PDB file of C-alpha atoms in Angstrom:
ATOM      1  CA  UNK X   1       3.170 -17.621 112.078  1.00 79.00           C
ATOM      2  CA  UNK X   2       5.878 -19.768 110.503  1.00 84.00           C
ATOM      3  CA  UNK X   3       7.075 -23.257 111.338  1.00 86.00           C
ATOM      4  CA  UNK X   4      10.616 -24.376 110.584  1.00 87.00           C
ATOM      5  CA  UNK X   5      11.056 -28.148 110.803  1.00 86.00           C
ATOM      6  CA  UNK X   6      14.009 -30.549 110.885  1.00 87.00           C
ATOM      7  CA  UNK X   7      16.534 -28.165 112.396  1.00 90.00           C
ATOM      8  CA  UNK X   8      19.454 -30.460 113.162  1.00 91.00           C
ATOM      9  CA  UNK X   9      21.864 -29.283 115.863  1.00 91.00           C
ATOM     10  CA  UNK X  10      24.719 -31.327 117.283  1.00 87.00           C
ATOM     11  CA  UNK X  11      24.710 -29.711 120.746  1.00 85.00           C
ATOM     12  CA  UNK X  12      22.096 -28.807 123.338  1.00 84.00           C
ATOM     13  CA  UNK X  13      21.820 -25.019 123.113  1.00 87.00           C
ATOM     14  CA  UNK X  14      20.226 -22.560 125.532  1.00 89.00           C
ATOM     15  CA  UNK X  15      17.117 -20.819 124.150  1.00 89.00           C
ATOM     16  CA  UNK X  16      18.956 -17.573 123.378  1.00 90.00           C
ATOM     17  CA  UNK X  17      21.738 -19.415 121.555  1.00 93.00           C
ATOM     18  CA  UNK X  18      19.192 -21.532 119.686  1.00 92.00           C
ATOM     19  CA  UNK X  19      17.300 -18.589 118.189  1.00 92.00           C
ATOM     20  CA  UNK X  20      20.578 -16.922 117.193  1.00 92.00           C
ATOM     21  CA  UNK X  21      21.691 -20.148 115.481  1.00 92.00           C
ATOM     22  CA  UNK X  22      18.372 -20.452 113.635  1.00 90.00           C
ATOM     23  CA  UNK X  23      18.431 -16.819 112.540  1.00 90.00           C
ATOM     24  CA  UNK X  24      21.948 -17.203 111.178  1.00 90.00           C
ATOM     25  CA  UNK X  25      21.225 -20.526 109.436  1.00 87.00           C
ATOM     26  CA  UNK X  26      17.965 -19.355 107.819  1.00 85.00           C
ATOM     27  CA  UNK X  27      19.076 -15.748 107.211  1.00 86.00           C
ATOM     28  CA  UNK X  28      16.436 -14.231 109.477  1.00 88.00           C
ATOM     29  CA  UNK X  29      16.987 -10.855 111.075  1.00 90.00           C
ATOM     30  CA  UNK X  30      16.455 -11.431 114.789  1.00 91.00           C
ATOM     31  CA  UNK X  31      14.860  -7.968 115.041  1.00 92.00           C
ATOM     32  CA  UNK X  32      12.046  -9.153 112.743  1.00 91.00           C
ATOM     33  CA  UNK X  33      10.982 -11.877 115.193  1.00 91.00           C
ATOM     34  CA  UNK X  34       7.979 -10.885 117.282  1.00 91.00           C
ATOM     35  CA  UNK X  35       7.805 -14.169 119.226  1.00 91.00           C
ATOM     36  CA  UNK X  36       8.949 -17.763 118.929  1.00 92.00           C
ATOM     37  CA  UNK X  37       8.730 -21.101 120.696  1.00 90.00           C
ATOM     38  CA  UNK X  38      10.075 -24.618 120.482  1.00 91.00           C
ATOM     39  CA  UNK X  39       7.220 -26.704 119.097  1.00 88.00           C
ATOM     40  CA  UNK X  40       9.121 -29.995 119.241  1.00 89.00           C
ATOM     41  CA  UNK X  41      12.564 -31.138 120.366  1.00 91.00           C
ATOM     42  CA  UNK X  42      13.845 -34.673 119.986  1.00 90.00           C
ATOM     43  CA  UNK X  43      17.114 -36.546 119.947  1.00 90.00           C
ATOM     44  CA  UNK X  44      18.016 -38.569 116.868  1.00 88.00           C
ATOM     45  CA  UNK X  45      20.317 -41.360 118.025  1.00 87.00           C
ATOM     46  CA  UNK X  46      19.771 -43.805 115.176  1.00 86.00           C
ATOM     47  CA  UNK X  47      23.407 -43.471 114.147  1.00 86.00           C
ATOM     48  CA  UNK X  48      25.520 -43.781 117.313  1.00 85.00           C
ATOM     49  CA  UNK X  49      28.377 -41.886 115.607  1.00 89.00           C
ATOM     50  CA  UNK X  50      26.127 -38.974 114.602  1.00 88.00           C
ATOM     51  CA  UNK X  51      23.701 -38.059 117.408  1.00 90.00           C
ATOM     52  CA  UNK X  52      21.889 -34.740 117.109  1.00 91.00           C
ATOM     53  CA  UNK X  53      18.917 -32.737 118.354  1.00 92.00           C
ATOM     54  CA  UNK X  54      16.061 -32.202 115.938  1.00 91.00           C
ATOM     55  CA  UNK X  55      13.920 -29.096 116.495  1.00 92.00           C
ATOM     56  CA  UNK X  56      10.708 -27.732 115.098  1.00 90.00           C
ATOM     57  CA  UNK X  57      10.327 -24.020 115.841  1.00 90.00           C
ATOM     58  CA  UNK X  58       7.318 -21.709 115.492  1.00 89.00           C
ATOM     59  CA  UNK X  59       8.180 -18.098 114.740  1.00 88.00           C
ATOM     60  CA  UNK X  60       5.936 -15.068 114.519  1.00 88.00           C
ATOM     61  CA  UNK X  61       7.637 -12.506 112.305  1.00 86.00           C
ATOM     62  CA  UNK X  62       6.770  -9.259 110.579  1.00 84.00           C
ATOM     63  CA  UNK X  63       8.766 -10.393 107.510  1.00 81.00           C
ATOM     64  CA  UNK X  64       8.464 -13.389 105.194  1.00 79.00           C
ATOM     65  CA  UNK X  65      10.623 -16.346 106.182  1.00 76.00           C
ATOM     66  CA  UNK X  66      11.826 -18.562 103.349  1.00 71.00           C
ATOM     67  CA  UNK X  67      12.093 -22.331 103.908  1.00 66.00           C
ATOM     68  CA  UNK X  68       9.329 -22.258 106.516  1.00 68.00           C
ATOM     69  CA  UNK X  69       5.747 -23.512 106.542  1.00 66.00           C
ATOM     70  CA  UNK X  70       3.047 -20.967 107.122  1.00 65.00           C
ATOM     71  CA  UNK X  71       0.777 -22.129 109.915  1.00 65.00           C
ATOM     72  CA  UNK X  72      -2.189 -20.555 111.604  1.00 55.00           C
ATOM     73  CA  UNK X  73      -1.629 -19.721 115.236  1.00 50.00           C
ATOM     74  CA  UNK X  74      -4.876 -21.355 116.403  1.00 42.00           C
ATOM     75  CA  UNK X  75      -3.821 -24.674 114.820  1.00 43.00           C
ATOM     76  CA  UNK X  76      -0.560 -24.700 116.767  1.00 39.00           C
ATOM     77  CA  UNK X  77      -1.961 -24.446 120.280  1.00 42.00           C
ATOM     78  CA  UNK X  78      -2.897 -27.990 121.258  1.00 42.00           C
ATOM     79  CA  UNK X  79      -4.213 -26.760 124.591  1.00 46.00           C
ATOM     80  CA  UNK X  80      -7.065 -24.880 122.942  1.00 48.00           C
ATOM     81  CA  UNK X  81      -8.437 -27.737 120.877  1.00 55.00           C
ATOM     82  CA  UNK X  82     -11.598 -28.371 122.882  1.00 62.00           C
ATOM     83  CA  UNK X  83     -14.280 -25.917 121.785  1.00 62.00           C
ATOM     84  CA  UNK X  84     -17.190 -28.051 123.004  1.00 71.00           C
ATOM     85  CA  UNK X  85     -16.189 -29.737 126.322  1.00 73.00           C
ATOM     86  CA  UNK X  86     -18.060 -32.853 127.444  1.00 79.00           C
ATOM     87  CA  UNK X  87     -20.800 -32.570 130.052  1.00 83.00           C
ATOM     88  CA  UNK X  88     -19.394 -35.391 132.175  1.00 88.00           C
ATOM     89  CA  UNK X  89     -15.915 -36.641 132.880  1.00 92.00           C
ATOM     90  CA  UNK X  90     -14.403 -38.725 130.050  1.00 93.00           C
ATOM     91  CA  UNK X  91     -13.139 -42.195 130.969  1.00 95.00           C
ATOM     92  CA  UNK X  92      -9.716 -43.342 129.756  1.00 94.00           C
ATOM     93  CA  UNK X  93      -9.081 -47.073 129.884  1.00 93.00           C
ATOM     94  CA  UNK X  94      -5.397 -47.803 130.449  1.00 88.00           C
ATOM     95  CA  UNK X  95      -2.536 -45.775 131.905  1.00 86.00           C
ATOM     96  CA  UNK X  96      -0.082 -46.640 129.146  1.00 84.00           C
ATOM     97  CA  UNK X  97       1.524 -43.958 126.961  1.00 81.00           C
ATOM     98  CA  UNK X  98      -1.640 -43.272 124.934  1.00 85.00           C
ATOM     99  CA  UNK X  99      -3.839 -43.071 128.026  1.00 88.00           C
ATOM    100  CA  UNK X 100      -1.444 -40.812 129.898  1.00 87.00           C
ATOM    101  CA  UNK X 101      -1.046 -38.417 126.950  1.00 84.00           C
ATOM    102  CA  UNK X 102      -4.796 -38.404 126.371  1.00 87.00           C
ATOM    103  CA  UNK X 103      -5.301 -37.476 130.019  1.00 89.00           C
ATOM    104  CA  UNK X 104      -2.609 -34.806 129.828  1.00 85.00           C
ATOM    105  CA  UNK X 105      -4.253 -33.193 126.791  1.00 83.00           C
ATOM    106  CA  UNK X 106      -7.644 -33.203 128.479  1.00 85.00           C
ATOM    107  CA  UNK X 107      -6.256 -31.721 131.706  1.00 84.00           C
ATOM    108  CA  UNK X 108      -4.527 -28.941 129.724  1.00 77.00           C
ATOM    109  CA  UNK X 109      -7.980 -28.111 128.379  1.00 76.00           C
ATOM    110  CA  UNK X 110      -9.559 -27.937 131.815  1.00 80.00           C
ATOM    111  CA  UNK X 111     -11.237 -31.354 131.576  1.00 86.00           C
ATOM    112  CA  UNK X 112     -10.767 -33.835 134.435  1.00 90.00           C
ATOM    113  CA  UNK X 113     -10.720 -37.387 133.059  1.00 93.00           C
ATOM    114  CA  UNK X 114     -11.138 -40.623 134.977  1.00 95.00           C
ATOM    115  CA  UNK X 115      -8.347 -43.131 134.287  1.00 93.00           C
ATOM    116  CA  UNK X 116      -9.065 -46.813 134.790  1.00 92.00           C
ATOM    117  CA  UNK X 117      -6.031 -49.102 135.007  1.00 88.00           C
ATOM    118  CA  UNK X 118      -6.095 -52.833 135.726  1.00 85.00           C
ATOM    119  CA  UNK X 119      -2.561 -53.094 137.084  1.00 83.00           C
ATOM    120  CA  UNK X 120      -0.615 -51.584 139.951  1.00 85.00           C
ATOM    121  CA  UNK X 121       1.596 -48.523 140.153  1.00 85.00           C
ATOM    122  CA  UNK X 122       5.127 -48.861 138.774  1.00 84.00           C
ATOM    123  CA  UNK X 123       6.848 -49.354 142.150  1.00 87.00           C
ATOM    124  CA  UNK X 124       4.481 -52.196 143.071  1.00 88.00           C
ATOM    125  CA  UNK X 125       4.599 -53.701 139.565  1.00 88.00           C
ATOM    126  CA  UNK X 126       8.382 -53.794 139.694  1.00 90.00           C
ATOM    127  CA  UNK X 127       8.246 -56.274 142.581  1.00 91.00           C
ATOM    128  CA  UNK X 128       5.719 -58.490 140.777  1.00 90.00           C
ATOM    129  CA  UNK X 129       7.768 -58.459 137.560  1.00 89.00           C
ATOM    130  CA  UNK X 130      10.971 -59.301 139.462  1.00 91.00           C
ATOM    131  CA  UNK X 131       9.106 -62.152 141.184  1.00 92.00           C
ATOM    132  CA  UNK X 132       7.989 -63.489 137.797  1.00 91.00           C
ATOM    133  CA  UNK X 133      11.484 -63.261 136.332  1.00 91.00           C
ATOM    134  CA  UNK X 134      13.007 -65.074 139.322  1.00 95.00           C
ATOM    135  CA  UNK X 135      10.396 -67.756 139.967  1.00 94.00           C
ATOM    136  CA  UNK X 136       8.119 -67.848 136.917  1.00 92.00           C
ATOM    137  CA  UNK X 137       5.100 -67.122 139.136  1.00 93.00           C
ATOM    138  CA  UNK X 138       2.752 -64.870 137.151  1.00 90.00           C
ATOM    139  CA  UNK X 139       0.482 -62.410 138.892  1.00 87.00           C
ATOM    140  CA  UNK X 140      -2.335 -62.034 136.352  1.00 86.00           C
ATOM    141  CA  UNK X 141      -3.359 -58.659 137.815  1.00 83.00           C
ATOM    142  CA  UNK X 142       0.130 -57.126 137.947  1.00 84.00           C
ATOM    143  CA  UNK X 143       2.772 -57.987 135.398  1.00 85.00           C
ATOM    144  CA  UNK X 144       4.713 -56.604 132.438  1.00 83.00           C
ATOM    145  CA  UNK X 145       1.524 -55.966 130.449  1.00 82.00           C
ATOM    146  CA  UNK X 146      -0.731 -54.323 133.012  1.00 81.00           C
ATOM    147  CA  UNK X 147      -0.230 -51.225 135.125  1.00 81.00           C
ATOM    148  CA  UNK X 148       0.886 -47.646 135.131  1.00 81.00           C
ATOM    149  CA  UNK X 149       3.086 -46.879 132.130  1.00 80.00           C
ATOM    150  CA  UNK X 150       1.822 -49.839 130.110  1.00 79.00           C
ATOM    151  CA  UNK X 151       3.952 -52.583 128.601  1.00 76.00           C
ATOM    152  CA  UNK X 152       6.625 -50.066 127.571  1.00 75.00           C
ATOM    153  CA  UNK X 153       7.636 -49.524 131.188  1.00 80.00           C
ATOM    154  CA  UNK X 154       9.713 -52.704 131.172  1.00 76.00           C
ATOM    155  CA  UNK X 155      10.841 -52.666 127.537  1.00 73.00           C
ATOM    156  CA  UNK X 156      13.860 -51.174 125.795  1.00 66.00           C
ATOM    157  CA  UNK X 157      11.581 -48.797 123.897  1.00 63.00           C
ATOM    158  CA  UNK X 158      11.518 -50.659 120.597  1.00 62.00           C
ATOM    159  CA  UNK X 159       8.228 -51.636 119.019  1.00 57.00           C
ATOM    160  CA  UNK X 160       8.529 -54.753 116.904  1.00 61.00           C
ATOM    161  CA  UNK X 161       6.276 -57.003 114.917  1.00 59.00           C
ATOM    162  CA  UNK X 162       7.260 -60.588 114.367  1.00 63.00           C
ATOM    163  CA  UNK X 163       5.693 -63.022 111.950  1.00 63.00           C
ATOM    164  CA  UNK X 164       7.060 -66.182 113.613  1.00 59.00           C
TER     165      UNK X 164
END
Protein backbone atom coordinates (compact mmCIF):
# COMPACT_ATOMS: atom_id res chain seq x y z
CA UNK A 1 0.00 0.00 0.00
CA UNK A 2 1.34 3.43 -0.95
CA UNK A 3 0.31 6.89 0.18
CA UNK A 4 0.81 9.93 -2.03
CA UNK A 5 0.44 13.21 -0.14
CA UNK A 6 0.10 16.88 -1.09
CA UNK A 7 -1.48 16.36 -4.50
CA UNK A 8 -2.50 19.88 -5.46
CA UNK A 9 -5.29 20.18 -8.03
CA UNK A 10 -6.95 23.42 -9.07
CA UNK A 11 -10.35 21.90 -9.92
CA UNK A 12 -12.75 19.47 -8.28
CA UNK A 13 -12.38 16.27 -10.31
CA UNK A 14 -14.61 13.20 -10.42
CA UNK A 15 -12.99 10.05 -8.99
CA UNK A 16 -12.22 8.57 -12.41
CA UNK A 17 -10.63 11.81 -13.61
CA UNK A 18 -8.68 12.13 -10.36
CA UNK A 19 -6.98 8.74 -10.63
CA UNK A 20 -6.12 9.39 -14.28
CA UNK A 21 -4.59 12.76 -13.31
CA UNK A 22 -2.56 11.16 -10.51
CA UNK A 23 -1.35 8.34 -12.75
CA UNK A 24 -0.22 10.81 -15.39
CA UNK A 25 1.45 13.16 -12.88
CA UNK A 26 3.30 10.40 -11.00
CA UNK A 27 3.96 8.19 -14.05
CA UNK A 28 1.91 5.27 -12.76
CA UNK A 29 0.40 2.78 -15.16
CA UNK A 30 -3.29 2.69 -14.29
CA UNK A 31 -3.33 -1.05 -15.05
CA UNK A 32 -0.91 -1.61 -12.15
CA UNK A 33 -3.38 -0.20 -9.60
CA UNK A 34 -5.25 -2.91 -7.72
CA UNK A 35 -7.29 -0.49 -5.57
CA UNK A 36 -7.19 3.10 -4.37
CA UNK A 37 -9.05 5.54 -2.17
CA UNK A 38 -9.04 9.18 -1.17
CA UNK A 39 -7.55 9.26 2.32
CA UNK A 40 -7.92 13.02 2.75
CA UNK A 41 -9.29 15.90 0.69
CA UNK A 42 -9.11 19.53 1.74
CA UNK A 43 -9.33 22.97 0.22
CA UNK A 44 -6.38 25.32 0.61
CA UNK A 45 -7.77 28.85 0.44
CA UNK A 46 -4.98 30.68 2.25
CA UNK A 47 -4.16 32.62 -0.90
CA UNK A 48 -7.45 33.92 -2.33
CA UNK A 49 -5.86 34.19 -5.80
CA UNK A 50 -4.62 30.58 -5.75
CA UNK A 51 -7.24 28.23 -4.26
CA UNK A 52 -6.72 24.51 -4.77
CA UNK A 53 -7.72 21.07 -3.53
CA UNK A 54 -5.12 19.10 -1.62
CA UNK A 55 -5.44 15.30 -1.72
CA UNK A 56 -3.81 12.40 0.01
CA UNK A 57 -4.40 9.14 -1.86
CA UNK A 58 -3.79 5.52 -0.82
CA UNK A 59 -2.97 3.17 -3.67
CA UNK A 60 -2.52 -0.57 -3.67
CA UNK A 61 -0.32 -1.49 -6.62
CA UNK A 62 1.56 -4.51 -7.90
CA UNK A 63 4.47 -2.22 -8.92
CA UNK A 64 6.69 0.15 -6.97
CA UNK A 65 5.48 3.75 -6.92
CA UNK A 66 8.16 6.42 -6.66
CA UNK A 67 7.46 9.57 -4.62
CA UNK A 68 5.02 7.72 -2.37
CA UNK A 69 5.17 6.61 1.26
CA UNK A 70 4.84 2.93 1.94
CA UNK A 71 2.15 2.35 4.54
CA UNK A 72 0.69 -0.77 6.04
CA UNK A 73 -2.93 -1.34 5.20
CA UNK A 74 -3.96 -2.02 8.81
CA UNK A 75 -2.56 1.38 9.89
CA UNK A 76 -4.69 3.20 7.33
CA UNK A 77 -8.11 1.95 8.41
CA UNK A 78 -9.15 4.18 11.29
CA UNK A 79 -12.35 2.21 11.71
CA UNK A 80 -10.47 -0.89 12.85
CA UNK A 81 -8.42 0.73 15.59
CA UNK A 82 -10.26 -0.75 18.56
CA UNK A 83 -8.92 -4.24 19.24
CA UNK A 84 -10.03 -4.32 22.88
CA UNK A 85 -13.46 -2.58 23.17
CA UNK A 86 -14.57 -1.25 26.55
CA UNK A 87 -17.00 -3.26 28.66
CA UNK A 88 -19.30 -0.29 29.26
CA UNK A 89 -20.25 2.73 27.22
CA UNK A 90 -17.59 5.47 27.16
CA UNK A 91 -18.70 8.95 28.23
CA UNK A 92 -17.73 11.97 26.12
CA UNK A 93 -18.03 15.34 27.82
CA UNK A 94 -18.84 18.07 25.31
CA UNK A 95 -20.39 18.04 21.84
CA UNK A 96 -17.82 20.35 20.30
CA UNK A 97 -15.64 19.28 17.36
CA UNK A 98 -13.41 16.99 19.44
CA UNK A 99 -16.35 15.34 21.18
CA UNK A 100 -18.29 14.81 17.97
CA UNK A 101 -15.29 13.31 16.14
CA UNK A 102 -14.49 11.12 19.14
CA UNK A 103 -18.06 9.85 19.10
CA UNK A 104 -17.94 9.30 15.34
CA UNK A 105 -14.76 7.22 15.62
CA UNK A 106 -16.24 5.12 18.40
CA UNK A 107 -19.49 4.54 16.50
CA UNK A 108 -17.53 3.45 13.40
CA UNK A 109 -15.95 0.83 15.65
CA UNK A 110 -19.28 -0.46 16.92
CA UNK A 111 -19.05 1.32 20.29
CA UNK A 112 -22.02 3.41 21.46
CA UNK A 113 -20.77 6.38 23.49
CA UNK A 114 -22.77 8.62 25.80
CA UNK A 115 -22.33 12.33 25.02
CA UNK A 116 -22.91 14.84 27.80
CA UNK A 117 -23.39 18.45 26.72
CA UNK A 118 -24.23 21.37 29.00
CA UNK A 119 -25.81 23.58 26.35
CA UNK A 120 -28.73 23.34 23.97
CA UNK A 121 -28.96 22.17 20.38
CA UNK A 122 -27.81 24.61 17.70
CA UNK A 123 -31.30 25.81 16.70
CA UNK A 124 -32.17 26.64 20.32
CA UNK A 125 -28.73 28.15 21.02
CA UNK A 126 -29.09 30.45 18.03
CA UNK A 127 -32.05 32.18 19.69
CA UNK A 128 -30.17 32.58 22.99
CA UNK A 129 -27.08 33.97 21.23
CA UNK A 130 -29.20 36.42 19.21
CA UNK A 131 -30.90 37.50 22.45
CA UNK A 132 -27.50 38.13 24.04
CA UNK A 133 -26.24 40.11 21.05
CA UNK A 134 -29.38 42.28 20.99
CA UNK A 135 -29.96 42.85 24.70
CA UNK A 136 -26.78 41.77 26.50
CA UNK A 137 -28.79 39.27 28.56
CA UNK A 138 -26.59 36.19 29.06
CA UNK A 139 -28.11 32.76 29.47
CA UNK A 140 -25.39 30.96 31.45
CA UNK A 141 -26.68 27.55 30.31
CA UNK A 142 -26.96 28.36 26.60
CA UNK A 143 -24.61 30.78 24.91
CA UNK A 144 -21.73 31.00 22.44
CA UNK A 145 -19.53 28.73 24.58
CA UNK A 146 -21.89 25.91 25.49
CA UNK A 147 -23.93 23.58 23.31
CA UNK A 148 -23.88 21.36 20.29
CA UNK A 149 -20.99 22.23 17.98
CA UNK A 150 -19.00 23.99 20.69
CA UNK A 151 -17.72 27.55 20.56
CA UNK A 152 -16.76 27.17 16.89
CA UNK A 153 -20.41 27.10 15.86
CA UNK A 154 -20.63 30.89 16.07
CA UNK A 155 -17.07 31.75 15.04
CA UNK A 156 -15.46 32.45 11.68
CA UNK A 157 -13.35 29.31 12.05
CA UNK A 158 -10.12 30.98 13.11
CA UNK A 159 -8.38 29.92 16.29
CA UNK A 160 -6.40 32.74 17.84
CA UNK A 161 -4.35 33.34 20.93
CA UNK A 162 -3.99 36.84 22.25
CA UNK A 163 -1.56 38.03 24.88
CA UNK A 164 -3.41 41.27 25.70
